[in-house]
Coordinates of C-alpha atoms and ligand atoms in Angstrom, one line a residue:
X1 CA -30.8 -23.4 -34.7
X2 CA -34.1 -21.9 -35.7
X3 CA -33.7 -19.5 -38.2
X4 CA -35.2 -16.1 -37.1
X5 CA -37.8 -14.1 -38.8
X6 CA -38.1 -10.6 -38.3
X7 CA -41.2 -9.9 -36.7
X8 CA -42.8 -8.1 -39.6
X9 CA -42.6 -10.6 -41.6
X10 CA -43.9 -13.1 -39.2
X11 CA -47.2 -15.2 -39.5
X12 CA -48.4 -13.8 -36.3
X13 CA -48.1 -10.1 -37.0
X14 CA -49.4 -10.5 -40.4
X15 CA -52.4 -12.5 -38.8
X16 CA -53.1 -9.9 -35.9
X17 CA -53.2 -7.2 -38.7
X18 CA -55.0 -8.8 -40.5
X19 CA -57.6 -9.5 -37.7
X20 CA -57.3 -5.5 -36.2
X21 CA -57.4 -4.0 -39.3
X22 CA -60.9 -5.8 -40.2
X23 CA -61.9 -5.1 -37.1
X24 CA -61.1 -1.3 -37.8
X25 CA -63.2 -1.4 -40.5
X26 CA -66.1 -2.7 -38.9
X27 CA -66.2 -1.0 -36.0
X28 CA -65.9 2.5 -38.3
X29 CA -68.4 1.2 -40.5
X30 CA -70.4 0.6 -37.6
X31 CA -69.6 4.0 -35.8
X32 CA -70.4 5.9 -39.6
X33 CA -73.5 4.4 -40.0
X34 CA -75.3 4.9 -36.1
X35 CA -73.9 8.1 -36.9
X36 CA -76.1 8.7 -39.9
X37 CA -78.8 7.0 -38.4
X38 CA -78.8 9.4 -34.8
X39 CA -78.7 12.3 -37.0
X40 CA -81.5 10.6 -39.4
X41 CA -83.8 9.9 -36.2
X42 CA -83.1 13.0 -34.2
X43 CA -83.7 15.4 -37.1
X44 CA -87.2 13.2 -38.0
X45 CA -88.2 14.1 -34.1
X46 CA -87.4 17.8 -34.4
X47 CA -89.4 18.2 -37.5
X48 CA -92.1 16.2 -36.1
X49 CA -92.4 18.6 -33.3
X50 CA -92.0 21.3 -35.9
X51 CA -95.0 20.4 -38.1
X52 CA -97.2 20.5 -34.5
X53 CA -95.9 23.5 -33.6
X54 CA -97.3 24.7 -36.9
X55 CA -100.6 23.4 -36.8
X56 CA -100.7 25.1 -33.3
X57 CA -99.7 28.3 -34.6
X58 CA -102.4 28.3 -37.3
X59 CA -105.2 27.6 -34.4
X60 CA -103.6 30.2 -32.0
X61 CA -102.2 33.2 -34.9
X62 CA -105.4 34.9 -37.2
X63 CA -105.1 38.1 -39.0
X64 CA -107.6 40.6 -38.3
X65 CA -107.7 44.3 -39.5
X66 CA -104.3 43.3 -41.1
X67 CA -102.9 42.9 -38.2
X68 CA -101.6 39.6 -36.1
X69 CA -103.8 38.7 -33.4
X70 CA -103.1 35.8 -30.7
X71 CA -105.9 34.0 -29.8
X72 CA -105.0 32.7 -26.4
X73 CA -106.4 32.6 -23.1
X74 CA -103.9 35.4 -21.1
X75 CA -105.0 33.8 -18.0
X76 CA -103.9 30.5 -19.4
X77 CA -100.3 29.4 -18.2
X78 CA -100.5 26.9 -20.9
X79 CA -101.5 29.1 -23.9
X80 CA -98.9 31.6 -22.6
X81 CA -96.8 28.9 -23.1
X82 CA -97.7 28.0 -26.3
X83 CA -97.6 31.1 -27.4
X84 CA -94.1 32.1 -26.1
X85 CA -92.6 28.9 -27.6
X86 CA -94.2 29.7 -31.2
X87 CA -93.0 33.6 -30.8
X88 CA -89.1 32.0 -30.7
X89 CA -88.4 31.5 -34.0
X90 CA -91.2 33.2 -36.3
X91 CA -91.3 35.7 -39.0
X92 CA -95.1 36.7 -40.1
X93 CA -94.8 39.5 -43.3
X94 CA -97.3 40.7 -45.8
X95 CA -97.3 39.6 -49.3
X96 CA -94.9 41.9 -50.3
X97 CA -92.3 41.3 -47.4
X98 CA -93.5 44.3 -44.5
X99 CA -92.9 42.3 -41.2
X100 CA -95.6 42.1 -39.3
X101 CA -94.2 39.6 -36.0
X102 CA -91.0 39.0 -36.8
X103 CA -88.4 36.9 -33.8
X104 CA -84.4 37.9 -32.7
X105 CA -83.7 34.6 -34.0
X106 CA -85.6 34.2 -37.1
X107 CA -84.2 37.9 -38.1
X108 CA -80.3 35.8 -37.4
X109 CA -81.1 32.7 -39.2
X110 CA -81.8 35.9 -42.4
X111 CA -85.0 37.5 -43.0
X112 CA -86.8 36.3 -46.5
X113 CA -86.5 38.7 -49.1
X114 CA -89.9 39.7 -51.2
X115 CA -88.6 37.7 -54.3
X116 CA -88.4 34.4 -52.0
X117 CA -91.7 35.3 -49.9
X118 CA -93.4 36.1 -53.2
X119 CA -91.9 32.1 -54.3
X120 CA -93.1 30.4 -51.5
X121 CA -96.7 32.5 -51.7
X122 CA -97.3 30.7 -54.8
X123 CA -96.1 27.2 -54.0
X124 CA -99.4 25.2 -53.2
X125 CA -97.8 23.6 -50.1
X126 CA -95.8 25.0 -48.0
X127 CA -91.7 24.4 -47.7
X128 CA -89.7 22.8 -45.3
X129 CA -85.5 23.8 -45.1
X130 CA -82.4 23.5 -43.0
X131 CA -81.3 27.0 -42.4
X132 CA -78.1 28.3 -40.3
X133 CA -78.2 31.4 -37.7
X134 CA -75.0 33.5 -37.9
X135 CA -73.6 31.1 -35.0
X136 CA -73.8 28.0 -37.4
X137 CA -77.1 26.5 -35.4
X138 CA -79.0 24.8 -38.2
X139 CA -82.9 25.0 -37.6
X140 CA -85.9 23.5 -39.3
X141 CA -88.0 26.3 -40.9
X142 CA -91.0 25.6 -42.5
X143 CA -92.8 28.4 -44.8
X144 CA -95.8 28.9 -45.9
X145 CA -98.8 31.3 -46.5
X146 CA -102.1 32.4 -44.0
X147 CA -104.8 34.0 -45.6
X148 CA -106.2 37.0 -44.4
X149 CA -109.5 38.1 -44.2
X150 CA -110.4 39.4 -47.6
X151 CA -108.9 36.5 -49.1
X152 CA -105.0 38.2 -49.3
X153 CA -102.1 36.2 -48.5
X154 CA -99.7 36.4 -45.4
X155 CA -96.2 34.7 -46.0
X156 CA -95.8 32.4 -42.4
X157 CA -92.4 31.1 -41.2
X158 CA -91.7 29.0 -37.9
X159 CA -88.8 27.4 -37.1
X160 CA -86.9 24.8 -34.2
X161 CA -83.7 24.5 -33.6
X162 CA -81.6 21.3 -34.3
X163 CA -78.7 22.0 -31.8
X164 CA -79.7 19.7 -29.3
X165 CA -79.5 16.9 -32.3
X166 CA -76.6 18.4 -33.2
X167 CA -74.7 18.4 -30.0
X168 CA -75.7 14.7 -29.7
X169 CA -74.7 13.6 -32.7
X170 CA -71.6 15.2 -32.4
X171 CA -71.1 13.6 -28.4
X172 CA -71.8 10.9 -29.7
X173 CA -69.0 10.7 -32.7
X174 CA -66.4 12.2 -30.4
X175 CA -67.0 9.4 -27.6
X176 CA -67.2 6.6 -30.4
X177 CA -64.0 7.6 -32.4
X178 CA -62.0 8.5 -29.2
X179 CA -62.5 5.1 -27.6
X180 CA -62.4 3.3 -31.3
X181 CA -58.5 3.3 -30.7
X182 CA -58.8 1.9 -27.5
X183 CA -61.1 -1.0 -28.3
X184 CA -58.4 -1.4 -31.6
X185 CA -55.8 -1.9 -29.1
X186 CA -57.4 -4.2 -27.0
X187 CA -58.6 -6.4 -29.7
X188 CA -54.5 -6.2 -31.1
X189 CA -53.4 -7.7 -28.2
X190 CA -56.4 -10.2 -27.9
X191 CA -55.5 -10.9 -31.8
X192 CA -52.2 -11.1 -30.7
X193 CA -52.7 -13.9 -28.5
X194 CA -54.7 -15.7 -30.3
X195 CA -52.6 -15.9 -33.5
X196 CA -50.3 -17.0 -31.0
X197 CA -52.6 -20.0 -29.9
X198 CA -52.8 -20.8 -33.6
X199 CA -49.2 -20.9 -34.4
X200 CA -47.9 -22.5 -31.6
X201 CA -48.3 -26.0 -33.4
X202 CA -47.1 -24.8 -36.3
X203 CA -43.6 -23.6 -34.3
X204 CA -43.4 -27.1 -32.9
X205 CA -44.0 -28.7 -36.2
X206 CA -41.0 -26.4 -37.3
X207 CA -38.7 -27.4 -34.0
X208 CA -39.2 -31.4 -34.8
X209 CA -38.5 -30.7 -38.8
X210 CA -35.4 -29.2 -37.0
X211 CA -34.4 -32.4 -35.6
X212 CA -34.2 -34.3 -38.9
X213 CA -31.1 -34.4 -40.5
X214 CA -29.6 -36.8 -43.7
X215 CA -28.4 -38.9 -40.6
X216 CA -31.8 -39.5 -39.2
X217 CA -34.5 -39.0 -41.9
X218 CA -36.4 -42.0 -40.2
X219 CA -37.6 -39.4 -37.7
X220 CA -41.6 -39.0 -38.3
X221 CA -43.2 -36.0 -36.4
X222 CA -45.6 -36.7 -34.0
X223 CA -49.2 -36.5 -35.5
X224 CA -51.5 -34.2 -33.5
X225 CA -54.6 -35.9 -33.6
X226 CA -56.7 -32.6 -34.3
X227 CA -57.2 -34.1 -38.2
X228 CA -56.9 -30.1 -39.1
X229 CA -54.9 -29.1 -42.0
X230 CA -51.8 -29.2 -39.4
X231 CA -52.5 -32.5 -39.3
X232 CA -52.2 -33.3 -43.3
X233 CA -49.2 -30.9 -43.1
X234 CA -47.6 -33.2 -41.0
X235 CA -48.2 -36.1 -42.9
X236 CA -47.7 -35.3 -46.0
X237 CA -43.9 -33.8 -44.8
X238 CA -43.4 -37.6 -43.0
X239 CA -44.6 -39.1 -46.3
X240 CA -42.3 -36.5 -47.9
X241 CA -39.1 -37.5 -45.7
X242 CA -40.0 -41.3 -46.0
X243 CA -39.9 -41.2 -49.8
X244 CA -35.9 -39.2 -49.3
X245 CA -35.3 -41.6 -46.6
X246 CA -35.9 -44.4 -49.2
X247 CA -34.0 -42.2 -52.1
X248 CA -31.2 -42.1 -49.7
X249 CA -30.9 -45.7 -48.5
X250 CA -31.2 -46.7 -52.0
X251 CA -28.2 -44.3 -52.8
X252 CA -26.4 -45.8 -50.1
X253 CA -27.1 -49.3 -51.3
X254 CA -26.3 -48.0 -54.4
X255 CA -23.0 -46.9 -53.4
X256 CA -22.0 -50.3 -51.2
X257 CA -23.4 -52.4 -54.0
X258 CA -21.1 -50.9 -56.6
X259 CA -18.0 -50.9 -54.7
X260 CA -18.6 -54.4 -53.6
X261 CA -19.0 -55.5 -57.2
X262 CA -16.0 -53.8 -58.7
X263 CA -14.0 -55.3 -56.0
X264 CA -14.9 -59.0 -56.7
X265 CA -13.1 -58.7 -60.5
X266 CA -10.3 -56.2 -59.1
X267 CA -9.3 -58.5 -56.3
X268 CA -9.0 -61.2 -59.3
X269 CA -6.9 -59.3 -61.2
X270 CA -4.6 -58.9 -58.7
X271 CA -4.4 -62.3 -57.5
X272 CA -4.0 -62.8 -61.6
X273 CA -1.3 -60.6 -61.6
X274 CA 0.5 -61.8 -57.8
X275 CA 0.4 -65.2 -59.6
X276 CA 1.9 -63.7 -62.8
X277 CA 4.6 -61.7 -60.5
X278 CA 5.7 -64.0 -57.8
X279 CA 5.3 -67.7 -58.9
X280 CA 4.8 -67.8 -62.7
X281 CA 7.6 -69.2 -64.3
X282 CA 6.9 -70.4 -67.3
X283 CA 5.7 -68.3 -70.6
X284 CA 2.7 -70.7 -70.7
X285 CA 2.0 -69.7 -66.7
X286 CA 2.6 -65.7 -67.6
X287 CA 0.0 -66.0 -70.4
X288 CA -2.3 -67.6 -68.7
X289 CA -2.1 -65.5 -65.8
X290 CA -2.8 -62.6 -68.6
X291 CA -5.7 -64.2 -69.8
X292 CA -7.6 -64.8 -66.5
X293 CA -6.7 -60.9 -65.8
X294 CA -8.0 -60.0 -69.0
X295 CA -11.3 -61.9 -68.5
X296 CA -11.7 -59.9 -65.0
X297 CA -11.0 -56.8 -66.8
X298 CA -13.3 -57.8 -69.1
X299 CA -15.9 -58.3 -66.4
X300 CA -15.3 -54.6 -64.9
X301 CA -15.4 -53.0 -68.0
X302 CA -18.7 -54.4 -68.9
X303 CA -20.0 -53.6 -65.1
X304 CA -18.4 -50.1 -65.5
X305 CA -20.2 -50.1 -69.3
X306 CA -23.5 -51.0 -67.8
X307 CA -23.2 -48.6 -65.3
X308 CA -22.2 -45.9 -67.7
X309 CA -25.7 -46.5 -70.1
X310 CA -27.9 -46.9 -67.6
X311 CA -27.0 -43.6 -65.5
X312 CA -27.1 -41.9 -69.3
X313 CA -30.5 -43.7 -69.7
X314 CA -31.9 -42.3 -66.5
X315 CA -30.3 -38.7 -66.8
X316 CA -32.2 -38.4 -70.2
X317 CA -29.1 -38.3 -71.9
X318 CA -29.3 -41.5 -74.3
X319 CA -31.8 -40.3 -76.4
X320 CA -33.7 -43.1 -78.3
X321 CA -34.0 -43.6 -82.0
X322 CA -37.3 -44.5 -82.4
X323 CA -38.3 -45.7 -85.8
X324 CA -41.7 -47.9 -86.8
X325 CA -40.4 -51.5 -85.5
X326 CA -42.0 -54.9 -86.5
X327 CA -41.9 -55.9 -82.8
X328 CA -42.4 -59.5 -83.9
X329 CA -39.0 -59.3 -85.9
X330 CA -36.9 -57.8 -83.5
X331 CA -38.0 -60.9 -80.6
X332 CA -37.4 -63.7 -83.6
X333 CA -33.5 -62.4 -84.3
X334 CA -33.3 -62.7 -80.7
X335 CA -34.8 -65.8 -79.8
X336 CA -32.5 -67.1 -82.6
X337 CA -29.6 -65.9 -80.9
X338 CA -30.8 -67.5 -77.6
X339 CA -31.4 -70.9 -79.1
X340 CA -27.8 -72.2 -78.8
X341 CA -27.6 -71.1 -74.9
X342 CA -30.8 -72.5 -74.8
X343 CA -29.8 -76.2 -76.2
X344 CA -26.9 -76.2 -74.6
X345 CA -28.5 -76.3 -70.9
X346 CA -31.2 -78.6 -72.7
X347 CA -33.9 -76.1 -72.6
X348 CA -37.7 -75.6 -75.0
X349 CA -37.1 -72.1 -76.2
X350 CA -40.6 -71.2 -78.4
X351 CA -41.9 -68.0 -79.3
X352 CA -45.4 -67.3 -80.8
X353 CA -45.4 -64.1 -82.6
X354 CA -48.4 -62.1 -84.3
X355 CA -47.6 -60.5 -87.2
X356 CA -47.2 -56.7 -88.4
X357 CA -47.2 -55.5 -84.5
X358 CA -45.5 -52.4 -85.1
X359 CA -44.3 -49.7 -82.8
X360 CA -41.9 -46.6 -83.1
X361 CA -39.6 -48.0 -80.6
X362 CA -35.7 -47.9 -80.9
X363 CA -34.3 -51.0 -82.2
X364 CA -31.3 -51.4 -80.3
X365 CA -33.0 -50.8 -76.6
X366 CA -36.1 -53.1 -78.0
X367 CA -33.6 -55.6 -78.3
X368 CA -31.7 -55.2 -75.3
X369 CA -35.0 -55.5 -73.5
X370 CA -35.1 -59.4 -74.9
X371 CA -32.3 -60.1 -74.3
X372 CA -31.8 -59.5 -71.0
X373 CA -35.2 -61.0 -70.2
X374 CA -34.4 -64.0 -72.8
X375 CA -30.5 -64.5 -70.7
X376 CA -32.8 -64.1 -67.2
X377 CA -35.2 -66.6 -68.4
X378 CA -32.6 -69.2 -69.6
X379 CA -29.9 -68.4 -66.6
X380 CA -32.8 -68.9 -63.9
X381 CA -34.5 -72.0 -65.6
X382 CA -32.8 -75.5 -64.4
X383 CA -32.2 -78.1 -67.8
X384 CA -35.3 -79.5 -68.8
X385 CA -37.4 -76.1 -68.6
X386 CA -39.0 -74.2 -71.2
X387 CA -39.2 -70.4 -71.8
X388 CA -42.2 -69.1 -74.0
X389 CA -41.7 -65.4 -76.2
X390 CA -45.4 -64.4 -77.5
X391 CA -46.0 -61.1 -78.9
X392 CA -49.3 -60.4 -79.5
X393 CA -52.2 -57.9 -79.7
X394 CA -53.0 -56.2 -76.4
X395 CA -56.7 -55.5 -75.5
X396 CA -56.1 -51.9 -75.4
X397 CA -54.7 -52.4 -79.3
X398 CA -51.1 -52.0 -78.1
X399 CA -48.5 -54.7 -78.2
X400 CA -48.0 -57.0 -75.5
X401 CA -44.9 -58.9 -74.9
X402 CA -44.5 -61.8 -72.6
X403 CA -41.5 -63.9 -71.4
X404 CA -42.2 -66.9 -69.2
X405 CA -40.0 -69.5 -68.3
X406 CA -40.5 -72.5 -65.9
X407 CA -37.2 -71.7 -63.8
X408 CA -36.5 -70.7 -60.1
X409 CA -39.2 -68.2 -59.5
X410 CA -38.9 -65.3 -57.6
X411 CA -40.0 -65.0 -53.5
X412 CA -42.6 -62.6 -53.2
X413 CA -40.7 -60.6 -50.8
X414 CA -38.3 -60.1 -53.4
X415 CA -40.6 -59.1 -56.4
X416 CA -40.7 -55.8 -55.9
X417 CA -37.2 -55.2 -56.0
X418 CA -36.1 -56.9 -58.7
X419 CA -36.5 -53.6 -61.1
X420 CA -33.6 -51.6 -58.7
X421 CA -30.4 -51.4 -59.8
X422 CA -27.7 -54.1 -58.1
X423 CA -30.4 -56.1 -56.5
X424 CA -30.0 -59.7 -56.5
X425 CA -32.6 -62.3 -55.2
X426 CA -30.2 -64.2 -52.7
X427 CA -30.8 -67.7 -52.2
X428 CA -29.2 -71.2 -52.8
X429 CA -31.3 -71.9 -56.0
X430 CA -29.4 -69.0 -58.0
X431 CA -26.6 -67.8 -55.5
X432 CA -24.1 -69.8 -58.2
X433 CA -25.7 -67.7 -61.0
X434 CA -23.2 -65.1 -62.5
X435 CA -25.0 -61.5 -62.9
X436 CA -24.7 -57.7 -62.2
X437 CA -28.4 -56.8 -60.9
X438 CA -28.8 -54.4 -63.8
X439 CA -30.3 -56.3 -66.6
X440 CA -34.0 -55.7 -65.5
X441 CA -33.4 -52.0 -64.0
X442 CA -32.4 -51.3 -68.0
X443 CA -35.7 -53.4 -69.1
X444 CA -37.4 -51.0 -66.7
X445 CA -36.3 -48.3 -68.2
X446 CA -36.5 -49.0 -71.8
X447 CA -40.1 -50.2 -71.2
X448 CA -41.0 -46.5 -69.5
X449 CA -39.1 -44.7 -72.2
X450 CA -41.3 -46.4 -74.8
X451 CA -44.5 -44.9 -72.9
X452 CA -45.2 -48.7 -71.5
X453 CA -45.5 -50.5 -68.7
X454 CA -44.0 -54.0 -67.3
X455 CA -45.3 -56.8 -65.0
X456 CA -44.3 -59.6 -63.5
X457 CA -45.7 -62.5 -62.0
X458 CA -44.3 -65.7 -60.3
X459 CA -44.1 -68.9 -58.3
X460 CA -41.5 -69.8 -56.7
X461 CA -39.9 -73.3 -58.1
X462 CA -42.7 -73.0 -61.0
X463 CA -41.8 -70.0 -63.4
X464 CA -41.8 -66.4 -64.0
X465 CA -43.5 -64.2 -66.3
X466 CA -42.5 -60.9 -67.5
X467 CA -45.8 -59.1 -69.2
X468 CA -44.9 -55.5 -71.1
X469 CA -47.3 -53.9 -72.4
X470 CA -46.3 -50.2 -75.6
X471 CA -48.1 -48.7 -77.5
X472 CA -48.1 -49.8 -81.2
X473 CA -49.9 -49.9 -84.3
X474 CA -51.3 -52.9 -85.2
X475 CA -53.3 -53.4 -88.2
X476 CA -56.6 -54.9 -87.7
X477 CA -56.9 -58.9 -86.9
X478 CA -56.9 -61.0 -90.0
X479 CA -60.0 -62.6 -90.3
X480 CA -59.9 -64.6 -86.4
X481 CA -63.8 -65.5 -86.9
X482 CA -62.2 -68.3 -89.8
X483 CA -58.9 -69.8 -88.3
X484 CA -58.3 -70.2 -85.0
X485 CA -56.7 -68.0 -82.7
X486 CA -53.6 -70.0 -82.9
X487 CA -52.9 -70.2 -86.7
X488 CA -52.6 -66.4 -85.9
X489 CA -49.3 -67.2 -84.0
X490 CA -46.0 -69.1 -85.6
X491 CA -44.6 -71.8 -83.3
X492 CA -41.2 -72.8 -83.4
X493 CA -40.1 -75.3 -80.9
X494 CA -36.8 -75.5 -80.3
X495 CA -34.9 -77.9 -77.8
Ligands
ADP1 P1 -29.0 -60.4 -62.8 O1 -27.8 -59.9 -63.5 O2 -28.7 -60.8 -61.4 O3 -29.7 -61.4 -63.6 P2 -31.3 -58.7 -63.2 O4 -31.5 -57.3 -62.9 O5 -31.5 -59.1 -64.6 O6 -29.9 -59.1 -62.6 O7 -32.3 -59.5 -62.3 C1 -32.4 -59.2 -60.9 C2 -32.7 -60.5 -60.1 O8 -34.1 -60.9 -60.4 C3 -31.9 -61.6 -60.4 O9 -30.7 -61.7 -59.6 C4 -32.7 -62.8 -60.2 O10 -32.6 -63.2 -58.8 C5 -34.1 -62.3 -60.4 N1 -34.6 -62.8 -61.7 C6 -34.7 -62.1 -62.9 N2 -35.2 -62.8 -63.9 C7 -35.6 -64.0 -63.3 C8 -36.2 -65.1 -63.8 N3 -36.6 -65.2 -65.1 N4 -36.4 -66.2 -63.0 C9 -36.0 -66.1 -61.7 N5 -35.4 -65.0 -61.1 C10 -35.2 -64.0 -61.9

């Protein structure tokens, strides 16, 4: 069953969120700033009609005798007009402040008082300001001063009202922000939908991961095609189940292959020990019996052994002694040991070995590593053979080890498997060949612990050639320009 997520906390709600509340922020972004902007534009038009009005009133107003006179056609419509518009908001005083026209309006937007009038008398332009009537209705006024006749000064006010801007600005930000939440909802539930759209793949991806169990880890889901990042999701969780799939089956082989080598030596042991029981008679038939038992004991213990160290080997819990090691040293001792098994199935066993090739390697694993490639290369390699151990200089100034042999060779199809644990090339060549299948997984091992790396190469029915590669310290070439390369090397034959 799919488990279920609460809504919330869901990739859908958290993307139509997402999406609304950018959206909100745009669209009052969007709504603030035509805001400012109306206001901006409408008050601009106001006082543009505001400064003509002005010039207007200075053609049409003209002091004479002190007093205010109107210079306008009565029989005009139009100056009448003009006049009565100017008249609305207008305040007309003396220097000292004794009103001379003064408006209803202007006298409830607030009379100057003879400290400001005598201010804006002296300024050399005159003054343009926002003012509020007692209602709240801010109008432009602009200030200034008309001379008189004798050369004395008049302080001159007209204003214009900016409720019309006002009132539209204000519409407008009461329409905008009233449908706002409107448009919001519509765009949740086109989010809505659409985060749908895009995680509708993604559920199905979920409902076919669903499917694949331990049983059935083969199951690969179904690649869209759209190449999106879906896409590379997908693969790289097929690629991921794959690799378990082939962790599994290897556990599984694992498992079969152990159970089917411990059973070879303990059904031995009990035919040893049915012998001993039920037809063993005399003491030389008993011990005999015992012996062969003991021998298949033997054999389990040293499976059970090799199991043991090479699941302490991969668990990081044999830790490795590492101390400098003449890697040249260590092959000798064991190519010495080898050359008895080696006569004995009438085999060359030589080794050429460069000297001082040091590395801080573990002794004991160093030579475990050859020789269980030493007992491979004279088990697998029929009388008459020969099985070469170099150790030498690597380009990269590392040591490089390599064991070759002229024996069986190993089938391509086979090579690379030969490093996991229990496996066994199968064929008629070396099915009479005695082994576990773990020597090389612990050459493996020891070669990786060491920070190196292991090859192999081979032909089947001409040889095989293991090539290692560490890292050591080897001191710098002794002279190669005067001997040759092979004087270098020491070469001992052996038959
Ligand atoms: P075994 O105990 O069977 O020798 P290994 O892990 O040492 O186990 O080797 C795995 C398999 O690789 C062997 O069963 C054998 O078939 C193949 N093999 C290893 N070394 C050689 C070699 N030098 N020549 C031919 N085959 C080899």
């Amino acid at each position: 069953m799919r488990p279920s997520i609460h809504i919330l906390r869901g990739l859908r709600f958290r993307l139509t969120l997402t999406y609304v509340l950018l959206f909100a922020v745009v669209l009052v972004g969007i709504g603030l700033g035509y805001r400012f902007f109306l206001q901006d534009e409408l008050q601009d038009e106001v006082l543009a009609t505001l400064e003509a009005e002005w010039g207007e009133a200075k053609g049409y107003l003209r002091i004479e005798n002190y007093q205010p006179v109107w210079t306008v056609d009565v029989e005009d419509q139009e100056d009448n007009f003009i006049k009565e518009r100017l008249r609305r908001v207008i305040l007309l005083t003396d220097a000292r402040g004794n009103i001379l026209i003064e408006s209803a309006i202007y006298r409830s937007i607030g009379i100057d008082s003879p400290e400001e009038i005598k201010r804006i008398l002296s300024l050399p332009e005159p003054e343009r300001k926002i003012r509020y009537d007692q209602d709240g209705v801010p109008y432009w006024v602009k200030a200034g001063n008309m001379p008189g006749e004798h050369g004395d000064k008049y302080f001159f006010a007209i204003g214009r009202s900016l409720e019309t801007s006002v009132t539209a600005v204000r519409n407008f930000t009461k329409a905008y922000f009233l449908t706002l939440p409107l448009i919001l909802a519509l765009i949740s539930v086109l989010g809505w939908m659409l985060a749908g759209l895009v995680i509708r793949p993604l559920n199905a991806v979920a409902q076919a991961a669903q499917n694949i169990t331990g049983s059935n880890l083969s199951i690969q889901i179904p690649l869209r095609g759209a190449g999106d990042e879906l896409d590379n999701l997908v693969e790289s969780f097929n690629r991921m189940t794959a690799r378990l799939n082939e962790s599994f089956d290897q556990v599984r082989r694992f498992s079969t292959d152990v159970s089917h080598e411990l059973r070879t030596p303990l059904t031995a042991i009990r035919g040893q020990l049915e012998v001993a029981l039920f037809t063993a008679e005399t003491k030389e038939q008993y011990h005999e019996a015992m012996i062969n038992a003991l021998e298949d004991v033997e054999q389990l213990s040293s499976i059970v052994r090799a199991l043991l160290l090479l699941s302490q080997a991969e668990s990081g819990q044999l830790v490795l002694q590492k101390a400098p090691l003449d890697l040249g040293e260590v092959a000798e001792d064991v190519v010495d040991q080898f050359q008895i098994p080696a006569e004995e199935k009438r085999l060359m066993l030589k080794s050429r070995i460069e000297p001082g090739i040091i590395a801080m390697a573990d002794r004991t694993q160093i030579e475990r590593l050859f020789s269980n490639l030493l007992s491979n290369a004279v088990k697998y390699t029929p009388a008459g053979g020969a099985v070469n151990v170099t150790v030498r200089r690597d380009e990269g100034n590392g040591a490089r080890i390599e064991i070759q042999d002229t024996g069986a060779g190993i089938p391509p199809e086979n090579l690379p498997h030969i490093f996991d644990r229990f496996y066994r090339v199968r064929n008629p060549h070396t099915n009479s060949i005695q082994g576990l299948g773990l020597g090389l997984s612990f050459v493996s091992w020891i070669v990786k612990a060491h920070g190196g790396s292991i090859d192999v190469t081979s032909t089947v029915g001409e040889g095989t050639c293991f090539t290692m590669r560490l890292p050591a310290e080897v001191p710098a070439a002794p002279r190669l320009t005067d001997e040759p390369a092979s004087a270098v090397f020491q070469s001992r034959p052996t038959l």
